XYZ file of C-alpha atoms in Angstrom:
661
model
C 0.000 0.000 0.000
C 1.318 3.412 -0.950
C 1.937 5.861 1.863
C -0.591 8.722 1.932
C 0.843 12.185 2.563
C -1.136 15.282 3.503
C -0.082 18.428 1.675
C -1.496 21.869 2.283
C -3.205 23.096 -0.897
C -2.046 26.594 -1.819
C -4.146 28.854 -4.113
C -2.135 27.752 -7.148
C -1.781 24.101 -6.163
C -5.064 22.816 -7.554
C -5.850 22.508 -11.242
C -9.156 20.999 -12.244
C -9.419 19.270 -8.869
C -6.016 17.564 -9.279
C -3.224 18.380 -6.844
C -0.321 20.233 -8.413
C 3.104 20.565 -6.817
C 4.019 24.059 -5.658
C 7.560 24.019 -7.017
C 8.434 27.489 -5.749
C 7.708 26.315 -2.220
C 9.661 23.067 -2.558
C 12.836 24.343 -4.260
C 15.416 27.090 -3.906
C 15.610 29.688 -6.734
C 18.419 27.959 -8.675
C 16.766 24.537 -8.396
C 13.476 26.075 -9.489
C 15.117 27.615 -12.541
C 16.430 24.194 -13.576
C 13.129 22.439 -12.909
C 11.081 24.972 -14.878
C 13.429 24.923 -17.881
C 11.684 23.212 -20.776
C 12.955 23.725 -24.303
C 16.522 23.890 -25.534
C 19.836 22.737 -24.046
C 20.741 23.432 -20.415
C 23.816 22.771 -18.306
C 23.154 22.530 -14.568
C 26.359 22.951 -12.590
C 25.437 21.114 -9.409
C 28.025 21.601 -6.684
C 28.555 18.924 -4.047
C 25.578 18.569 -1.694
C 23.379 21.067 -3.553
C 20.359 18.830 -4.155
C 21.190 17.578 -7.634
C 19.034 14.468 -7.324
C 16.115 16.452 -5.922
C 16.345 18.831 -8.872
C 16.273 16.018 -11.418
C 13.355 14.309 -9.663
C 11.276 17.471 -9.594
C 12.065 18.288 -13.210
C 10.814 14.874 -14.308
C 7.663 15.397 -12.253
C 7.123 18.916 -13.608
C 7.435 17.785 -17.228
C 4.885 15.010 -16.658
C 2.543 17.413 -14.857
C 2.739 19.726 -17.849
C 1.580 16.973 -20.163
C 4.838 15.494 -21.478
C 4.328 11.724 -22.040
C 6.528 9.930 -19.453
C 7.907 7.490 -22.044
C 9.312 10.427 -24.048
C 11.581 11.409 -21.114
C 14.980 9.686 -20.963
C 17.064 9.851 -17.785
C 20.613 8.500 -18.124
C 22.788 7.892 -15.067
C 25.908 5.916 -14.180
C 24.118 3.357 -12.002
C 20.763 1.738 -12.604
C 20.039 2.076 -8.899
C 20.207 5.878 -9.040
C 17.988 6.026 -12.151
C 15.405 3.717 -10.552
C 15.464 5.737 -7.342
C 14.893 9.024 -9.183
C 11.975 7.607 -11.159
C 10.527 6.075 -7.980
C 10.698 9.419 -6.182
C 9.175 11.292 -9.109
C 6.379 8.711 -9.280
C 5.737 9.140 -5.560
C 5.250 12.863 -6.130
C 2.671 12.243 -8.859
C 0.968 9.092 -7.597
C 2.698 6.747 -10.036
C 2.444 8.846 -13.180
C 6.233 8.786 -13.773
C 6.707 5.015 -13.768
C 6.915 4.856 -17.569
C 9.844 7.301 -17.714
C 12.781 5.709 -19.532
C 15.865 5.487 -17.367
C 19.068 3.597 -16.742
C 22.772 3.588 -17.457
C 24.227 4.220 -20.881
C 24.902 0.493 -21.168
C 21.471 -0.684 -20.041
C 19.777 1.832 -22.355
C 22.004 0.653 -25.198
C 21.145 -2.965 -24.401
C 17.401 -2.292 -24.380
C 17.604 -0.334 -27.636
C 19.629 -3.020 -29.354
C 17.093 -5.646 -28.321
C 14.586 -3.599 -30.301
C 16.916 -3.457 -33.320
C 19.114 -6.605 -33.047
C 20.000 -6.635 -36.741
C 22.532 -3.883 -36.079
C 24.712 -6.396 -34.228
C 23.618 -9.553 -36.038
C 22.173 -8.776 -39.483
C 21.460 -12.472 -40.030
C 19.858 -13.135 -36.628
C 16.509 -14.905 -36.841
C 15.479 -14.374 -33.249
C 16.207 -10.932 -31.826
C 15.664 -12.041 -28.226
C 18.645 -14.383 -28.354
C 20.749 -12.751 -31.032
C 23.614 -11.887 -28.709
C 24.971 -12.342 -25.199
C 26.523 -9.533 -23.173
C 29.904 -10.313 -21.625
C 31.048 -8.608 -18.452
C 34.635 -7.407 -18.340
C 35.989 -10.644 -16.865
C 34.382 -12.688 -19.635
C 35.615 -10.251 -22.270
C 39.153 -10.610 -20.951
C 38.822 -14.404 -21.080
C 37.731 -14.132 -24.712
C 40.709 -11.899 -25.416
C 42.959 -14.472 -23.753
C 41.541 -17.288 -25.876
C 42.289 -15.316 -29.030
C 45.689 -14.242 -27.704
C 46.695 -17.903 -27.302
C 46.202 -18.545 -31.015
C 49.013 -16.125 -31.851
C 51.651 -18.288 -30.162
C 52.916 -15.338 -28.108
C 54.625 -17.717 -25.680
C 57.278 -18.327 -28.359
C 58.199 -14.645 -28.459
C 61.440 -13.660 -26.817
C 59.870 -10.430 -25.583
C 57.052 -9.915 -23.135
C 53.643 -9.591 -24.763
C 50.635 -7.876 -23.110
C 48.428 -10.062 -20.936
C 44.670 -10.336 -21.487
C 43.759 -7.489 -19.107
C 46.211 -5.106 -20.755
C 45.029 -6.037 -24.247
C 41.414 -5.487 -23.282
C 42.255 -2.163 -21.622
C 44.096 -1.012 -24.744
C 41.119 -1.875 -26.917
C 38.539 -0.360 -24.540
C 40.521 2.828 -24.047
C 40.780 3.366 -27.795
C 37.024 2.889 -28.208
C 35.901 5.100 -25.330
C 38.335 7.943 -25.910
C 37.998 7.886 -29.719
C 41.751 7.527 -30.131
C 43.753 5.214 -32.337
C 45.297 2.074 -30.881
C 48.681 3.548 -31.775
C 48.043 6.647 -29.643
C 46.855 4.560 -26.694
C 49.969 2.375 -26.801
C 52.324 5.342 -27.137
C 50.617 7.230 -24.306
C 49.984 4.436 -21.808
C 52.066 1.397 -22.831
C 55.204 2.638 -24.616
C 57.054 -0.542 -23.601
C 54.893 -2.457 -26.112
C 55.259 -0.103 -29.086
C 57.368 -2.622 -31.044
C 54.512 -5.132 -30.774
C 51.866 -2.718 -32.070
C 51.152 -4.698 -35.258
C 50.715 -7.984 -33.404
C 48.563 -6.288 -30.730
C 46.356 -4.876 -33.467
C 46.021 -8.302 -35.051
C 44.971 -9.860 -31.715
C 42.353 -7.164 -31.142
C 40.951 -7.596 -34.672
C 40.759 -11.352 -34.105
C 38.962 -10.659 -30.829
C 36.360 -8.672 -32.773
C 35.902 -11.526 -35.249
C 35.604 -14.031 -32.391
C 32.829 -12.001 -30.779
C 30.906 -11.771 -34.040
C 31.236 -15.496 -34.700
C 29.970 -16.435 -31.247
C 27.314 -13.706 -31.026
C 29.004 -12.052 -28.070
C 29.173 -8.353 -27.251
C 31.192 -6.504 -24.628
C 30.358 -3.222 -22.929
C 32.068 -1.188 -25.631
C 30.132 -2.929 -28.396
C 26.903 -1.823 -26.715
C 27.910 1.838 -26.844
C 29.372 1.660 -30.348
C 26.215 0.009 -31.628
C 23.999 2.566 -29.900
C 26.004 5.342 -31.538
C 25.533 3.590 -34.879
C 21.779 3.491 -34.273
C 21.679 7.247 -33.669
C 23.300 7.725 -37.082
C 21.056 5.224 -38.885
C 18.920 6.858 -41.591
C 15.669 5.406 -40.239
C 16.340 4.522 -36.615
C 18.164 7.759 -35.734
C 15.141 10.016 -36.432
C 12.906 7.479 -34.684
C 15.018 7.649 -31.491
C 15.129 11.456 -31.588
C 11.355 11.671 -31.917
C 10.816 9.006 -29.224
C 12.875 10.819 -26.569
C 11.877 14.468 -26.593
C 13.536 15.311 -23.274
C 16.929 13.827 -22.404
C 18.629 14.314 -19.025
C 22.089 13.059 -18.104
C 23.331 12.853 -14.532
C 27.037 13.178 -13.596
C 27.952 14.573 -16.993
C 31.529 15.204 -15.864
C 31.991 11.418 -15.838
C 31.077 10.871 -19.491
C 33.683 9.786 -22.022
C 34.016 10.872 -25.635
C 31.882 7.980 -26.903
C 29.046 8.736 -24.477
C 29.217 12.435 -25.376
C 28.829 11.475 -29.053
C 25.849 9.247 -28.228
C 24.060 12.158 -26.548
C 24.729 14.346 -29.577
C 23.241 11.632 -31.766
C 20.183 11.202 -29.548
C 19.209 14.880 -29.344
C 20.732 16.526 -32.411
C 22.268 20.002 -32.316
C 19.292 21.806 -30.803
C 17.527 19.139 -28.755
C 15.941 19.362 -25.325
C 18.960 18.065 -23.436
C 19.848 18.842 -19.828
C 23.278 17.847 -18.558
C 23.698 17.864 -14.782
C 27.138 17.611 -13.253
C 30.069 19.273 -11.541
C 33.391 19.777 -13.278
C 34.953 20.084 -9.811
C 34.126 16.404 -9.203
C 35.614 14.983 -12.410
C 38.011 12.359 -11.003
C 37.620 9.303 -13.244
C 39.911 9.946 -16.199
C 41.461 6.506 -15.610
C 38.088 5.083 -16.702
C 38.035 7.273 -19.802
C 35.977 10.172 -18.359
C 36.837 13.474 -20.041
C 36.211 16.724 -18.166
C 36.289 18.532 -21.518
C 32.818 17.117 -22.237
C 31.193 19.236 -19.544
C 33.480 22.201 -20.212
C 32.622 22.070 -23.906
C 28.875 21.541 -23.459
C 27.927 25.200 -24.092
C 29.942 25.135 -27.326
C 28.429 21.822 -28.430
C 24.867 23.111 -28.044
C 24.017 26.600 -29.196
C 22.147 28.863 -26.746
C 22.836 26.618 -23.770
C 21.283 27.891 -20.560
C 23.788 27.768 -17.682
C 22.327 27.211 -14.204
C 24.454 27.040 -11.046
C 23.410 25.141 -7.921
C 25.596 26.523 -5.120
C 23.424 26.265 -1.991
C 24.963 23.324 -0.131
C 22.738 21.372 2.267
C 25.351 18.874 3.452
C 28.290 20.674 5.022
C 28.819 23.545 7.420
C 30.082 26.858 6.052
C 33.385 26.294 7.872
C 34.038 23.186 5.802
C 32.865 24.869 2.586
C 35.382 27.678 3.104
C 38.118 25.022 2.816
C 36.502 23.392 -0.226
C 36.123 26.710 -2.055
C 39.719 27.679 -1.266
C 41.091 24.418 -2.690
C 39.445 25.207 -6.039
C 40.084 28.944 -6.148
C 43.307 28.733 -8.157
C 42.137 25.933 -10.454
C 42.381 26.947 -14.129
C 39.612 26.558 -16.736
C 36.879 25.731 -14.217
C 33.330 27.051 -14.170
C 32.969 29.701 -11.483
C 31.125 28.323 -8.486
C 31.107 29.245 -4.774
C 29.374 26.840 -2.409
C 27.563 28.343 0.568
C 25.599 26.923 3.485
C 23.216 28.163 6.140
C 24.773 25.718 8.596
C 27.367 27.194 10.968
C 27.091 24.650 13.776
C 30.110 22.450 13.070
C 33.676 22.347 14.356
C 36.402 24.245 12.558
C 38.354 22.063 10.097
C 41.881 21.142 11.172
C 45.177 20.496 9.389
C 47.285 18.324 11.686
C 50.987 17.577 11.407
C 51.905 14.170 12.859
C 55.419 12.991 13.581
C 55.046 9.856 11.473
C 52.506 7.373 10.171
C 52.202 5.557 13.501
C 51.304 8.763 15.312
C 48.829 9.624 12.561
C 47.095 6.264 13.066
C 47.073 6.661 16.847
C 45.507 10.122 16.559
C 42.729 8.909 14.266
C 41.946 5.969 16.572
C 41.937 8.246 19.640
C 39.564 10.743 18.003
C 37.220 7.992 16.811
C 36.985 6.571 20.345
C 36.279 10.020 21.826
C 33.635 10.865 19.247
C 31.942 7.498 19.734
C 32.044 7.936 23.514
C 30.187 11.217 23.062
C 27.410 9.517 21.105
C 28.486 9.682 17.457
C 27.740 6.363 15.704
C 30.739 4.735 14.048
C 28.716 4.624 10.821
C 28.908 8.441 10.722
C 32.724 8.360 10.624
C 34.954 7.726 7.617
C 38.661 7.745 6.914
C 39.588 8.650 3.344
C 42.890 8.293 1.494
C 44.351 8.595 -1.992
C 45.378 4.941 -2.434
C 44.372 1.716 -0.710
C 47.792 0.881 0.735
C 47.853 4.121 2.746
C 45.442 2.683 5.318
C 47.378 -0.486 6.189
C 48.924 0.837 9.403
C 45.619 2.388 10.481
C 43.822 -0.930 9.952
C 46.198 -2.567 12.424
C 45.605 0.142 15.030
C 41.834 -0.018 14.598
C 42.017 -3.766 15.151
C 44.002 -3.318 18.348
C 41.379 -0.875 19.637
C 38.533 -3.267 18.706
C 36.972 -0.642 16.438
C 34.969 -2.388 13.700
C 35.605 -1.086 10.199
C 34.961 -1.901 6.576
C 37.148 -0.965 3.690
C 35.435 -0.055 0.439
C 36.395 -2.220 -2.498
C 36.759 -5.955 -2.944
C 35.465 -8.558 -5.334
C 31.909 -8.362 -6.625
C 30.202 -11.637 -5.810
C 29.519 -12.310 -9.498
C 33.290 -12.425 -9.972
C 33.685 -15.332 -7.533
C 34.798 -18.430 -9.436
C 31.937 -20.704 -8.337
C 29.270 -18.097 -9.128
C 30.820 -17.491 -12.543
C 30.653 -21.258 -13.145
C 26.875 -21.230 -12.668
C 26.493 -18.058 -14.760
C 28.431 -19.644 -17.620
C 25.993 -22.587 -17.644
C 23.036 -20.200 -17.746
C 24.625 -18.248 -20.586
C 24.928 -21.399 -22.686
C 21.188 -22.015 -22.336
C 20.515 -18.514 -23.694
C 23.234 -18.471 -26.341
C 24.431 -21.999 -27.267
C 27.132 -20.451 -29.467
C 28.847 -18.717 -26.524
C 32.300 -20.276 -26.863
C 33.698 -18.601 -23.729
C 30.982 -20.056 -21.500
C 31.384 -23.489 -23.121
C 35.113 -23.365 -22.418
C 34.581 -22.554 -18.736
C 31.886 -25.204 -18.348
C 33.902 -27.950 -20.057
C 36.961 -27.309 -17.878
C 34.819 -28.208 -14.859
C 34.537 -31.793 -16.119
C 36.688 -34.746 -15.171
C 38.933 -35.896 -17.975
C 38.676 -32.588 -19.856
C 41.668 -30.283 -20.216
C 42.157 -27.252 -22.422
C 43.016 -29.283 -25.530
C 40.013 -31.614 -25.195
C 37.765 -28.654 -24.385
C 38.869 -26.936 -27.588
C 38.095 -30.060 -29.624
C 34.655 -30.437 -28.031
C 33.795 -26.779 -28.649
C 34.825 -26.987 -32.306
C 32.574 -30.016 -32.835
C 29.611 -28.626 -30.913
C 29.665 -25.231 -32.628
C 29.894 -26.899 -36.025
C 26.358 -28.128 -35.359
C 23.270 -26.028 -36.028
C 22.003 -26.908 -32.538
C 25.035 -27.398 -30.240
C 23.128 -28.517 -27.138
C 21.204 -31.222 -28.979
C 24.145 -32.296 -31.086
C 25.658 -35.752 -30.898
C 28.205 -36.307 -28.143
C 31.604 -35.214 -29.511
C 34.159 -37.856 -30.471
C 36.070 -37.962 -27.187
C 36.608 -41.055 -25.059
C 36.750 -42.251 -21.456
C 35.778 -39.977 -18.569
C 35.627 -37.003 -20.895
C 32.883 -38.578 -23.009
C 30.796 -39.514 -19.967
C 31.098 -36.106 -18.312
C 30.387 -34.193 -21.557
C 27.285 -36.333 -22.082
C 26.091 -35.541 -18.523
C 26.667 -31.821 -19.098
C 24.647 -31.845 -22.324
C 21.780 -33.675 -20.644
C 21.746 -31.160 -17.770
C 21.685 -28.262 -20.242
C 18.807 -29.836 -22.192
C 16.813 -30.337 -18.985
C 17.423 -26.737 -17.952
C 16.440 -25.310 -21.330
C 13.064 -27.026 -21.093
C 12.227 -24.666 -18.204
C 11.421 -21.003 -18.827
C 11.501 -19.342 -15.357
C 15.054 -18.300 -14.523
C 14.893 -19.705 -10.981
C 13.802 -23.148 -12.176
C 16.449 -23.287 -14.889
C 19.194 -22.195 -12.496
C 18.123 -24.770 -9.904
C 18.564 -27.635 -12.396
C 22.044 -26.447 -13.323
C 23.027 -25.823 -9.694
C 22.002 -29.379 -8.809
C 24.243 -30.724 -11.585
C 27.071 -28.425 -10.460
C 26.944 -29.235 -6.735
C 29.071 -32.434 -6.867
C 31.681 -30.544 -8.897
C 31.712 -27.758 -6.286
C 32.187 -30.294 -3.482
C 34.984 -32.022 -5.375
C 36.793 -28.785 -6.265
C 36.690 -26.603 -3.132
C 37.591 -27.398 0.477
C 35.225 -24.639 1.667
C 32.334 -25.870 -0.480
C 29.657 -25.389 2.254
C 30.363 -21.655 2.327
C 30.468 -21.475 -1.468
C 27.194 -23.370 -1.744
C 25.557 -20.604 0.322
C 26.724 -18.227 -2.384
C 25.063 -20.445 -4.995
C 21.850 -20.480 -2.939
C 21.915 -16.690 -2.768
C 22.360 -16.564 -6.534
C 19.399 -18.926 -6.965
C 17.281 -16.641 -4.788
C 18.154 -13.704 -7.018
C 17.360 -15.766 -10.129
C 13.940 -16.464 -8.672
C 13.045 -12.779 -9.006
C 13.341 -12.921 -12.800
C 10.827 -14.265 -15.284
C 13.477 -15.084 -17.880
C 17.121 -16.064 -17.846
C 17.836 -13.454 -20.519
C 16.728 -10.592 -18.267
C 18.708 -11.935 -15.299
C 21.928 -12.311 -17.279
C 21.508 -8.850 -18.786
C 21.174 -7.271 -15.341
C 24.144 -9.201 -13.959
C 26.345 -8.161 -16.868
C 25.220 -4.536 -17.015
C 24.867 -3.675 -13.328
C 26.307 -6.395 -11.075
C 25.801 -6.272 -7.283
C 28.546 -4.237 -5.631
C 28.966 -6.185 -2.400
C 30.559 -9.517 -1.711
C 28.180 -12.216 -0.529
C 29.789 -12.062 2.893
C 28.679 -8.434 3.128
C 25.022 -9.248 2.416
C 24.789 -12.447 4.439
C 21.562 -12.479 6.506
C 23.377 -13.327 9.741
C 25.509 -10.186 9.537
C 24.130 -8.014 12.352
C 27.085 -5.625 12.669
C 25.915 -2.367 11.141
C 27.901 0.180 13.169
C 31.390 0.430 11.741
C 33.915 2.992 10.598
C 34.250 3.296 6.832
C 37.727 3.229 5.296
C 37.701 4.228 1.656
C 39.732 5.538 -1.195
C 38.514 8.949 -2.284
C 37.426 7.548 -5.636
C 35.143 5.021 -3.931
C 33.720 7.656 -1.566
C 32.335 9.936 -4.265
C 28.602 10.433 -3.789
C 28.713 9.461 -0.095
C 28.734 11.600 3.046
C 29.544 11.303 6.739
C 29.239 13.487 9.801
C 32.994 13.260 10.402
C 35.737 12.711 7.847
C 39.411 12.018 8.517
C 41.483 12.662 5.421
C 44.874 11.051 6.006
C 48.139 11.362 4.118
C 47.423 14.830 2.663
C 51.120 14.996 1.862
C 52.705 16.385 -1.246
C 53.567 13.270 -3.238
C 50.435 11.485 -2.028
C 47.829 14.000 -3.118
C 48.843 15.039 -5.646
C 50.526 11.728 -6.295
C 54.120 11.927 -7.440
C 53.231 10.703 -10.940
C 50.489 13.281 -11.478
C 53.002 16.094 -12.052
C 53.565 14.784 -15.588
C 50.852 17.045 -17.015
C 48.594 19.892 -15.967
C 45.515 17.779 -16.678
C 46.506 14.993 -14.277
C 47.646 17.508 -11.669
C 44.325 19.342 -11.769
C 42.440 16.070 -11.401
C 44.343 15.514 -8.157
C 43.158 18.931 -6.963
C 39.585 17.887 -7.715
C 40.200 14.639 -5.829
C 41.077 16.613 -2.692
C 37.961 18.753 -3.199
C 35.750 15.657 -3.476
C 37.233 14.292 -0.246
C 36.606 17.503 1.693
C 33.027 17.816 0.471
C 32.121 14.412 1.966
C 32.201 15.917 5.504
C 29.060 17.330 7.110
C 30.279 18.692 10.473
C 33.908 17.736 11.100
C 36.923 17.568 8.806
C 40.348 16.472 10.027
C 43.243 16.488 7.544
C 46.445 14.803 8.695
C 49.917 14.403 7.238
C 53.052 12.692 8.613
C 56.021 15.058 8.860
C 58.234 12.010 8.286
C 56.916 9.963 5.370
C 59.564 7.218 5.480
C 62.020 6.278 8.200
C 65.419 4.895 7.179
C 68.505 3.939 9.175
C 70.543 7.010 8.274
C 68.019 9.504 6.928
C 64.293 10.173 6.865
C 62.114 11.313 3.982
C 60.337 14.425 5.227
C 56.789 15.303 4.284
C 54.862 18.529 3.845
C 51.197 19.340 3.190
C 49.741 19.122 -0.298
C 50.363 22.128 -2.527
C 46.601 22.425 -2.931
C 46.334 23.462 0.725
C 48.580 26.487 0.189
C 45.482 28.522 -0.689
C 43.734 27.491 2.549
C 44.452 30.148 5.168
C 44.860 29.408 8.883
C 41.814 31.585 9.512
C 39.537 28.994 7.921
C 41.603 25.898 8.730
C 43.957 26.210 11.713
C 47.141 24.150 11.636
C 48.067 21.966 14.580
C 51.219 20.131 15.603
C 50.508 16.790 17.246
C 52.645 16.144 20.313
C 52.633 13.547 23.063
C 51.465 14.282 26.588
């Protein structure tokens, strides 16, 4: 049952007996300007904590209230969770009228669009619903490795790139619209002499995908871009989506920027929402020039600044604004807050790393003693290894903590085994999944697996083909696998199909892993998730496009510990907030990192990284740096604060020297 909310009806809130939101009462002036914008391009510069999500939600609601068909609104984000949450909130405002709004990530939108027009990927496909299978990155790297092995690189006297590097080279070239040559020269100069062979491997990888009806993440975006340029489909997409909104535009890459141009044309109703000051993902291909160049890309762009911060105290915002003040080529923006109730930020010089860790532990204990939940405290750092000493000290003090990062549960070997079996039932020509499944069998090694795959895929119907011409244990186990796959394919519901395959897999799990009881719980959790899906195709698409972020240990039902300190890299902390933030190792050489001085672009991204870290704090911000970074027998390496703190005066952030006693 939906929750009923009483709202006071103002003179302008009722239209024809239907409640209408009073936007001027709900939003600040800048948010209202963005929400009421209708036609033409707009760039909303949404500073940290300024109600960006609220603004997007209310704009969706306002458009629907004004008669725009919900299905003609497209909301693109970087996580499906955030898109779903925005649409849910907008629907709650209008009693469900926004549920048909189109939303999702670039990849999920591309996937859905390509299911409508599958001939773009497979011109000869007879059944669009099963024309292709989406590989996640791990599967794509396995495919690259399979192709790599056919080039006999082991015989080379020089080192040749491994599968991850090859895939990264290929993906970087696609997403940044650069040539493979430029990517190798810029990022992997040690492999420049192998450029021709690398190119041949990547071309063979493309042919392998086409042959086996496989697509990776980059294929989804490339194909979506192709659709926007198609003579018939392009105009159809542009007429279908009259209002396009993109969240976190500073995180888009060149390919995504081109897709938006193709979806809306030169003068479309496009609203980009983002903050150039929070562009910190260039290592993923994000290009801050996309948001900087937005007004030039779309004529008569309306520029709207959200600067009223609802998260942090003004004392903290003074520090954040100062960090950015000397940054070149940034949009002007000055965050302000009505909150003045927090502690003054501190810059603290510690003698060494051990003293830094002891100080953080001491402050956490005092804050917790005074009633602050541990869940409202975080410790942020530039790189994961910088927290190792602190982790030891937290353990000694019995302070529970969790460190952001770790393996996604769909990357666990036993879960991937089950997923590979499911993928075969959806796409029997998926050679990568066949290879993984066959290597589970007794009597089957890589050579036998290759022979079996060649024979199966030579058949029109691999799963119902005759048992391949192998002997002994291999023949028996391959026959059992084929029978299990046939039984599973006879069932349509994803949960039922997965249960059949899990039952077949269980003896293999018990034979392979000493900790099989724990791993079987993971399989049971996967089966429970499968049970929520009507079809295996939809489950596999969701797993590939937006996999769960936690390990299974983190979501286990018997995990009752929910009060813990968060340790996180700054990159992983973006979008989150805490009452109290400790930012450790704010040393020159750590942030900015020593390698970032190679170019102005990388150096400025480090400045933005510090800004993102500071804007996570609501009431308290402690920044610490060891005065001695390394201790050696005969000399110490001395440390000093980050150059980006030079612009932060002692008036807004007093400096302290930590001493004993």
